[in-house]
Amino acid sequence: MHHFRYVGQNLHCESVDLAEVARLYGTPTYVYSASTMADNYTRLSGSMKGLDAQVCYAVKANSNLAVIRHLGNLGSAFEFASAGEMRRVIAAGASVRRSVFAGVGKTELEIRQALEAGIYSFHVESEPELARINHVAGKLGVKAAIAIRVNPDVDAHTHAKITTGTSANKFGIPLRQAAAAYEAASKYPHITIRGIQSHIGSQITDVKPFVETLEKLAPLAAELKERHRIEYISIGGGIGIVYRDALASGAASWWDAQPEASRPLTPEVYGATLSPMLAKLGLKVLLEPGRSMVANAGVLLTRVEYLKRGQGKNFLIVDAGMNDLVRPAMYDSYHEVVPLQRDTTRRALVADVVGPICESTDCFAKDRQVQEVGEGEYLALMSAGAYGHVMASRYNTRPIPAEVLVKGSAFEQVTARETFEQIIANEKIPAFLK
Ligand code: LLP
């Protein structure tokens, strides 16, 4: 459930009229609902009944300092994919003591920074990485706690570009080689074996691939507990959200109206299905949700620049582009497009909703039915809170967009829109051209 709905004819985020936000801060601007994030967090952490479970929010999904702080205040720890993300957690005033560091390419510097910061565990993705962590820890005279990311070779049935748990992917150590990798780890003087980890992909809307993964991992986890006294299992992230009917899905009645078999995966179903399997292991459980914490908590506000009526085709040209929200261009993702001011007396329009960038992939929606809107009116691209702002670029020398956080009737800009001067600040003309 989320906190975006029409109050009268105006789309609101919690108690804030989004058109007011657009007028105040300009567009394109990301707007996030703090209460939606809190609901998402509470539902997931509450779903792991009877377990010692810790949510480690995957910072990559939305790394705004305010978002990190908000989730930290709720009790979340963090999963980071770079030292930069770790430093964001620290800069947000949250602790990294219960947090984990993942990623296939950790550099020596990153490993050192994480050891100095005192993180909970490294999620190791290869044997050479084990050797490197041991080496860096040795130089610092400390022991590094690790878990090996095991690739269970499970098909998550999600978009090919966000599948990570099959043997065709670069991630983790194959299940068959994992026991040997743990043996190797146990020989290193500066490594402590602390856990086991797996993450099979993202936007997974069925609980079965998670079950299959746990079934495959359970015997190894039990053996590791016996042999190396591991204390935790991390089951990764990957819970999918509702992108189609995004606005409707915020209403409690919408869920009940779905046929049971086609109901999207909820945190409750995820928790209720996996908890009994996890309880048998007797280990602490780490969850690494990214998308399911923040995706439905965010929208991207954009202004209509032109309605271009072509031959048999209409184009709604908006001021947000693929540089601001790359998911449709990169993953063919669907984002609902809705007007900030609804007007039921207007005709519907079928159009491609496109940005201003010189690329045909700069398209948010194809042949989409939307309310007829014209220049100066605002639209919201729904479910843009995850992998939106964090993946924005400056392509076409466009500034990284602003971000606003809403809680109840309060709202504040939490990232200012970049200026042209900031964009070119690190560039210079070399002496030999002067
Ligand atoms: N843990 C690990 C090790 C991960 O690699 C990821 C995401 C997560 C947790 C969080 O997964 P989530 O709960 O968000 O599904 N940019 C893509 C998604 C890439 C996901 C990368 N890894 C998108 O926009 O769909």
XYZ file of C-alpha atoms and ligand atoms in Angstrom:
459
model
C 0.000 0.000 0.000
C 1.161 3.534 -0.577
C 0.137 7.065 0.220
C -0.559 8.564 -3.223
C -4.175 9.376 -3.985
C -6.456 11.985 -5.450
C -7.979 14.372 -2.970
C -10.741 15.985 -4.992
C -9.119 16.243 -8.411
C -5.553 16.788 -7.197
C -2.994 14.039 -6.753
C -1.580 14.080 -3.247
C 1.399 12.458 -1.606
C 0.173 11.936 1.952
C -1.409 15.345 2.758
C 0.620 17.335 0.246
C -0.738 18.521 -3.091
C 1.885 17.425 -5.626
C 1.132 20.322 -7.993
C 2.236 22.656 -5.216
C 5.545 20.767 -4.941
C 6.016 20.976 -8.712
C 5.365 24.728 -8.731
C 7.667 25.321 -5.773
C 10.665 23.247 -6.817
C 10.196 22.913 -10.553
C 10.358 19.686 -12.555
C 11.565 17.021 -13.073
C 11.481 16.292 -9.345
C 11.296 13.044 -7.418
C 8.882 13.051 -4.484
C 8.935 10.390 -1.767
C 6.421 9.430 0.894
C 8.072 8.751 4.250
C 4.963 7.006 5.587
C 4.923 4.572 2.655
C 8.540 3.649 3.353
C 7.724 3.187 7.035
C 4.776 0.914 6.157
C 6.934 -1.114 3.777
C 9.637 -1.490 6.406
C 7.277 -2.423 9.228
C 5.362 -4.950 7.146
C 8.486 -6.776 6.003
C 10.310 -6.775 9.313
C 7.100 -7.893 11.028
C 6.597 -10.743 8.569
C 9.525 -12.803 9.871
C 7.652 -14.124 12.874
C 9.639 -15.758 15.639
C 12.972 -15.153 13.944
C 15.958 -13.025 14.853
C 15.687 -11.030 11.608
C 17.454 -7.843 10.573
C 16.491 -5.754 7.552
C 19.589 -4.466 5.728
C 18.107 -1.955 3.300
C 19.867 -2.149 -0.093
C 21.087 1.421 -0.394
C 21.516 1.146 -4.176
C 17.751 1.409 -4.666
C 17.580 4.942 -3.298
C 20.600 6.374 -1.544
C 19.327 9.817 -0.643
C 20.663 10.716 2.805
C 17.195 11.494 4.119
C 15.871 8.127 2.948
C 18.801 6.320 4.598
C 18.280 8.259 7.816
C 14.555 7.576 7.814
C 15.026 3.812 7.397
C 17.876 3.853 9.929
C 15.599 5.557 12.443
C 13.086 2.749 11.905
C 15.736 0.184 12.851
C 17.134 -0.794 9.484
C 20.745 -1.740 8.892
C 22.148 -1.495 5.368
C 23.550 -3.404 2.432
C 25.977 -1.391 0.345
C 27.522 -2.122 -3.022
C 30.416 0.321 -2.782
C 32.394 2.286 -0.240
C 30.558 5.334 -1.573
C 27.241 3.868 -0.458
C 28.783 2.986 2.907
C 29.976 6.552 3.310
C 26.466 7.771 2.547
C 25.148 5.670 5.437
C 27.737 7.227 7.734
C 27.030 10.721 6.357
C 23.325 10.175 7.031
C 24.164 9.631 10.688
C 23.252 5.935 10.651
C 25.409 3.104 11.967
C 27.244 0.538 9.797
C 27.911 -1.903 12.654
C 25.073 -4.211 11.569
C 25.585 -3.612 7.849
C 27.012 -5.684 5.026
C 29.161 -4.933 1.993
C 28.334 -6.744 -1.283
C 29.609 -6.578 -4.845
C 31.866 -8.521 -7.204
C 34.595 -5.909 -7.548
C 35.540 -4.560 -4.123
C 38.831 -2.660 -4.356
C 41.579 -2.764 -1.715
C 40.719 0.773 -0.708
C 37.043 -0.085 -0.298
C 37.861 -3.141 1.802
C 40.134 -1.064 4.019
C 37.516 1.652 4.480
C 34.878 -0.932 5.389
C 37.171 -2.624 7.915
C 38.029 0.726 9.464
C 34.340 1.637 9.668
C 33.632 -1.658 11.479
C 30.956 -3.224 9.278
C 29.227 -6.473 10.256
C 30.260 -8.638 7.301
C 31.571 -8.779 3.735
C 29.550 -10.720 1.179
C 32.271 -12.383 -0.819
C 31.715 -13.209 -4.473
C 34.917 -15.041 -5.497
C 38.004 -16.835 -4.161
C 40.419 -14.084 -5.266
C 38.278 -11.644 -3.288
C 38.700 -13.807 -0.169
C 42.473 -13.632 -0.607
C 42.307 -9.862 -1.000
C 40.139 -9.325 2.068
C 42.503 -11.514 4.096
C 45.462 -9.502 2.820
C 43.948 -6.098 3.637
C 42.735 -7.246 7.057
C 46.235 -8.601 7.768
C 47.790 -5.234 6.942
C 45.411 -3.556 9.375
C 46.010 -6.264 11.994
C 42.316 -7.170 12.226
C 40.040 -10.057 11.305
C 37.390 -9.578 8.597
C 34.010 -11.259 9.018
C 32.618 -12.760 5.821
C 29.775 -14.676 4.260
C 30.083 -16.253 0.858
C 27.468 -15.312 -1.697
C 26.301 -18.632 -3.019
C 24.841 -18.772 -6.498
C 22.097 -21.412 -6.277
C 21.385 -21.560 -10.040
C 17.719 -20.702 -9.627
C 15.764 -18.910 -12.326
C 13.921 -15.993 -10.739
C 11.652 -15.546 -13.792
C 12.276 -11.832 -13.911
C 13.676 -9.496 -16.580
C 16.935 -10.936 -17.993
C 18.797 -7.752 -17.092
C 17.992 -8.092 -13.387
C 18.469 -11.852 -12.942
C 21.478 -12.710 -10.801
C 21.047 -16.217 -9.428
C 21.755 -18.462 -12.406
C 25.125 -19.890 -13.390
C 25.120 -17.603 -16.429
C 25.527 -14.587 -14.106
C 28.736 -13.131 -12.732
C 27.450 -13.228 -9.161
C 28.499 -15.432 -6.263
C 30.228 -18.789 -6.044
C 28.341 -21.777 -7.508
C 26.664 -23.947 -4.905
C 28.801 -26.943 -5.873
C 32.031 -25.035 -5.183
C 30.819 -23.236 -2.083
C 31.902 -25.831 0.510
C 35.435 -25.770 -0.906
C 35.461 -21.963 -0.844
C 34.456 -22.022 2.835
C 37.268 -24.500 3.527
C 39.680 -22.114 1.825
C 38.263 -19.230 3.870
C 38.792 -21.136 7.112
C 42.519 -21.370 6.363
C 43.024 -17.618 6.113
C 44.389 -16.120 9.346
C 42.570 -12.802 8.972
C 39.128 -14.105 8.018
C 36.255 -15.042 10.309
C 33.442 -17.025 8.726
C 30.202 -15.450 9.861
C 27.445 -16.400 7.440
C 26.035 -17.456 4.106
C 24.324 -15.253 1.551
C 22.280 -15.500 -1.621
C 20.469 -13.025 -3.857
C 18.808 -14.337 -7.012
C 17.451 -11.240 -8.732
C 15.077 -8.323 -8.530
C 11.365 -7.616 -9.130
C 10.417 -11.205 -8.308
C 6.656 -11.480 -7.976
C 6.337 -15.144 -7.067
C 7.547 -16.718 -3.820
C 8.620 -19.996 -5.501
C 12.140 -18.985 -6.610
C 12.843 -17.852 -3.022
C 11.633 -21.202 -1.697
C 13.706 -23.091 -4.247
C 16.786 -21.095 -3.248
C 16.311 -21.806 0.449
C 15.754 -25.500 -0.228
C 19.039 -25.592 -2.117
C 20.934 -23.594 0.505
C 19.590 -25.209 3.673
C 21.830 -28.333 3.738
C 24.958 -26.225 3.186
C 23.862 -23.686 5.811
C 23.346 -26.489 8.357
C 26.752 -27.940 7.543
C 28.426 -24.531 7.879
C 26.751 -23.959 11.204
C 28.161 -27.222 12.436
C 31.599 -26.867 10.945
C 32.308 -23.124 11.009
C 29.745 -21.904 13.550
C 28.161 -19.427 11.163
C 25.656 -17.143 12.872
C 23.536 -15.802 9.997
C 21.942 -16.421 6.646
C 21.162 -13.526 4.335
C 18.401 -14.259 1.860
C 19.039 -11.137 -0.227
C 16.409 -8.811 -1.638
C 14.326 -9.116 -4.769
C 10.687 -8.791 -3.679
C 8.736 -7.299 -6.577
C 6.190 -4.496 -6.453
C 3.073 -3.554 -8.446
C 3.937 -1.353 -11.430
C 0.718 -1.761 -13.422
C -2.300 -0.295 -11.622
C 0.208 1.387 -9.343
C -2.205 4.065 -8.177
C -5.051 1.648 -7.529
C -2.764 -0.737 -5.661
C -2.520 1.798 -2.852
C -6.117 1.142 -1.890
C -6.745 -1.753 0.485
C -9.738 -2.841 -1.594
C -7.586 -3.274 -4.705
C -5.726 -6.219 -3.186
C -8.920 -7.940 -2.176
C -10.293 -7.448 -5.677
C -7.426 -9.387 -7.281
C -8.001 -13.064 -8.007
C -6.011 -14.921 -5.360
C -3.784 -16.731 -7.853
C -2.654 -13.498 -9.481
C -2.126 -11.454 -6.329
C 1.320 -9.902 -6.360
C 3.807 -11.098 -3.774
C 3.272 -9.363 -0.451
C 5.741 -9.141 2.428
C 3.255 -11.156 4.485
C 3.238 -14.056 2.014
C 7.017 -13.854 1.670
C 7.503 -13.931 5.442
C 4.882 -16.568 6.167
C 6.296 -18.891 3.495
C 9.973 -18.504 4.317
C 9.891 -18.121 8.118
C 9.224 -21.788 8.921
C 12.015 -22.867 6.563
C 14.389 -20.351 8.125
C 13.390 -21.209 11.689
C 14.669 -24.769 11.162
C 18.156 -23.430 10.500
C 18.402 -21.686 13.857
C 20.373 -18.806 12.378
C 19.982 -15.058 12.479
C 18.318 -13.889 9.244
C 19.321 -10.891 7.161
C 17.001 -9.432 4.524
C 18.319 -7.065 1.854
C 15.260 -5.398 0.314
C 15.770 -2.384 -1.909
C 12.872 -1.935 -4.304
C 10.170 -3.193 -1.942
C 11.102 -0.529 0.628
C 11.051 2.508 -1.642
C 9.711 1.917 -5.181
C 6.031 2.563 -4.524
C 6.996 5.405 -2.157
C 8.240 7.627 -4.977
C 6.991 9.437 -8.072
C 8.727 11.535 -10.679
C 6.937 14.800 -11.364
C 7.239 16.150 -14.878
C 5.778 19.027 -16.869
C 4.187 18.688 -20.285
C 6.112 20.766 -22.801
C 4.266 19.933 -26.009
C 1.468 17.787 -27.306
C 2.635 16.869 -30.787
C 0.016 15.340 -33.003
C 1.737 13.201 -35.612
C 0.361 10.988 -38.355
C -1.665 8.354 -36.566
C 0.462 8.915 -33.501
C 0.521 11.453 -30.693
C 3.533 12.398 -28.654
C 3.315 13.893 -25.229
C 6.694 15.546 -24.814
C 7.590 16.050 -21.165
C 10.515 17.720 -19.402
C 11.817 14.493 -17.798
C 14.030 12.289 -19.901
C 15.705 8.900 -19.837
C 18.614 10.564 -18.062
C 16.273 11.251 -15.114
C 14.545 7.841 -15.104
C 16.336 5.245 -17.205
C 14.310 2.158 -16.249
C 11.925 2.151 -19.257
C 14.844 2.547 -21.702
C 17.010 0.009 -19.913
C 14.581 -2.675 -18.751
C 11.428 -1.925 -20.789
C 9.850 -1.183 -17.441
C 6.287 0.022 -17.047
C 5.492 3.144 -15.044
C 1.955 4.399 -14.738
C 1.516 7.975 -16.033
C -1.143 10.077 -14.316
C -2.086 13.775 -14.311
C -1.554 15.807 -11.149
C -4.858 17.488 -11.877
C -7.560 15.096 -12.888
C -10.350 16.319 -15.141
C -12.951 13.697 -15.926
C -14.655 15.945 -18.478
C -11.657 15.774 -20.793
C -11.191 13.231 -23.545
C -8.661 10.460 -23.281
C -5.608 10.636 -25.478
C -3.486 7.772 -26.746
C 0.109 8.907 -26.961
C 3.739 8.013 -26.529
C 5.015 9.822 -23.460
C 8.532 10.890 -24.403
C 11.366 13.014 -23.073
C 13.465 15.707 -24.767
C 16.601 13.586 -25.354
C 17.946 12.823 -28.820
C 17.384 9.067 -28.642
C 14.408 6.948 -29.626
C 14.762 5.016 -26.369
C 13.871 8.220 -24.516
C 10.310 7.025 -24.145
C 8.448 6.433 -20.864
C 5.290 4.882 -22.282
C 4.155 3.690 -25.711
C 0.597 4.130 -27.005
C -0.557 4.898 -23.497
C -4.051 6.130 -22.767
C -3.817 9.286 -20.701
C -6.081 12.190 -19.944
C -5.650 14.893 -22.594
C -3.171 17.400 -21.190
C -1.392 20.374 -22.649
C 1.626 22.574 -22.165
C 2.352 23.545 -18.571
C 0.320 20.783 -16.978
C 1.968 18.229 -14.750
C 2.155 14.457 -14.810
C 3.480 11.912 -12.324
C 5.395 8.797 -13.310
C 4.427 6.356 -10.591
C 6.532 3.821 -8.674
C 9.777 5.653 -9.352
C 11.190 5.591 -5.818
C 13.634 2.717 -6.499
C 16.422 2.795 -9.077
C 15.187 6.181 -10.277
C 17.232 9.092 -8.968
C 20.232 6.850 -8.193
C 20.508 5.885 -11.871
C 20.067 9.421 -13.224
C 22.791 10.823 -15.455
C 23.701 14.183 -16.966
C 23.266 13.023 -20.554
C 22.540 15.967 -22.858
C 23.973 18.162 -20.072
C 20.809 17.921 -18.088
C 21.050 18.423 -14.328
C 20.419 15.573 -11.883
C 16.836 16.202 -10.663
C 15.704 17.469 -7.272
C 14.256 15.218 -4.551
C 11.560 16.063 -2.010
C 10.532 14.054 1.051
C 6.971 14.243 2.360
C 5.697 13.196 5.766
C 2.064 13.955 6.532
C 1.598 17.604 5.620
C 5.320 18.402 5.952
C 7.650 18.370 2.980
C 11.195 19.446 2.312
C 13.548 19.421 -0.619
C 16.213 16.847 0.298
C 18.301 17.213 -2.859
C 18.546 20.476 -4.728
C 18.473 20.363 -8.508
C 21.986 20.459 -9.877
C 23.121 23.703 -11.462
C 24.965 24.113 -14.764
C 27.994 25.389 -12.841
C 28.062 22.187 -10.755
C 27.847 20.062 -13.883
C 30.967 21.603 -15.437
C 32.839 22.238 -12.176
C 35.347 19.377 -12.637
C 36.109 20.088 -16.272
C 38.826 22.291 -17.700
C 40.373 23.347 -20.984
C 43.941 21.928 -21.143
C 46.873 24.326 -21.529
C 47.722 22.975 -25.011
C 44.404 24.211 -26.407
C 44.749 27.696 -25.053
N 21.112 -7.515 -2.448
C 21.944 -7.612 -3.512
C 23.190 -8.361 -3.378
C 21.601 -6.989 -4.718
O 22.413 -7.088 -5.768
C 20.382 -6.263 -4.827
C 19.999 -5.588 -6.062
C 19.571 -6.183 -3.686
C 19.960 -6.827 -2.520
C 18.271 -5.439 -3.680
O 17.342 -6.018 -4.559
P 15.827 -5.482 -4.641
O 15.151 -5.789 -3.332
O 15.880 -4.023 -4.915
O 15.238 -6.220 -5.777
N 18.282 -1.368 -11.452
C 17.394 -2.502 -11.529
C 17.485 -3.386 -10.299
C 18.883 -3.879 -10.010
C 19.011 -4.694 -8.736
C 20.422 -4.905 -8.366
N 20.655 -5.626 -7.157
C 15.985 -1.980 -11.761
O 15.773 -0.768 -11.873
O 15.042 -2.769 -11.893
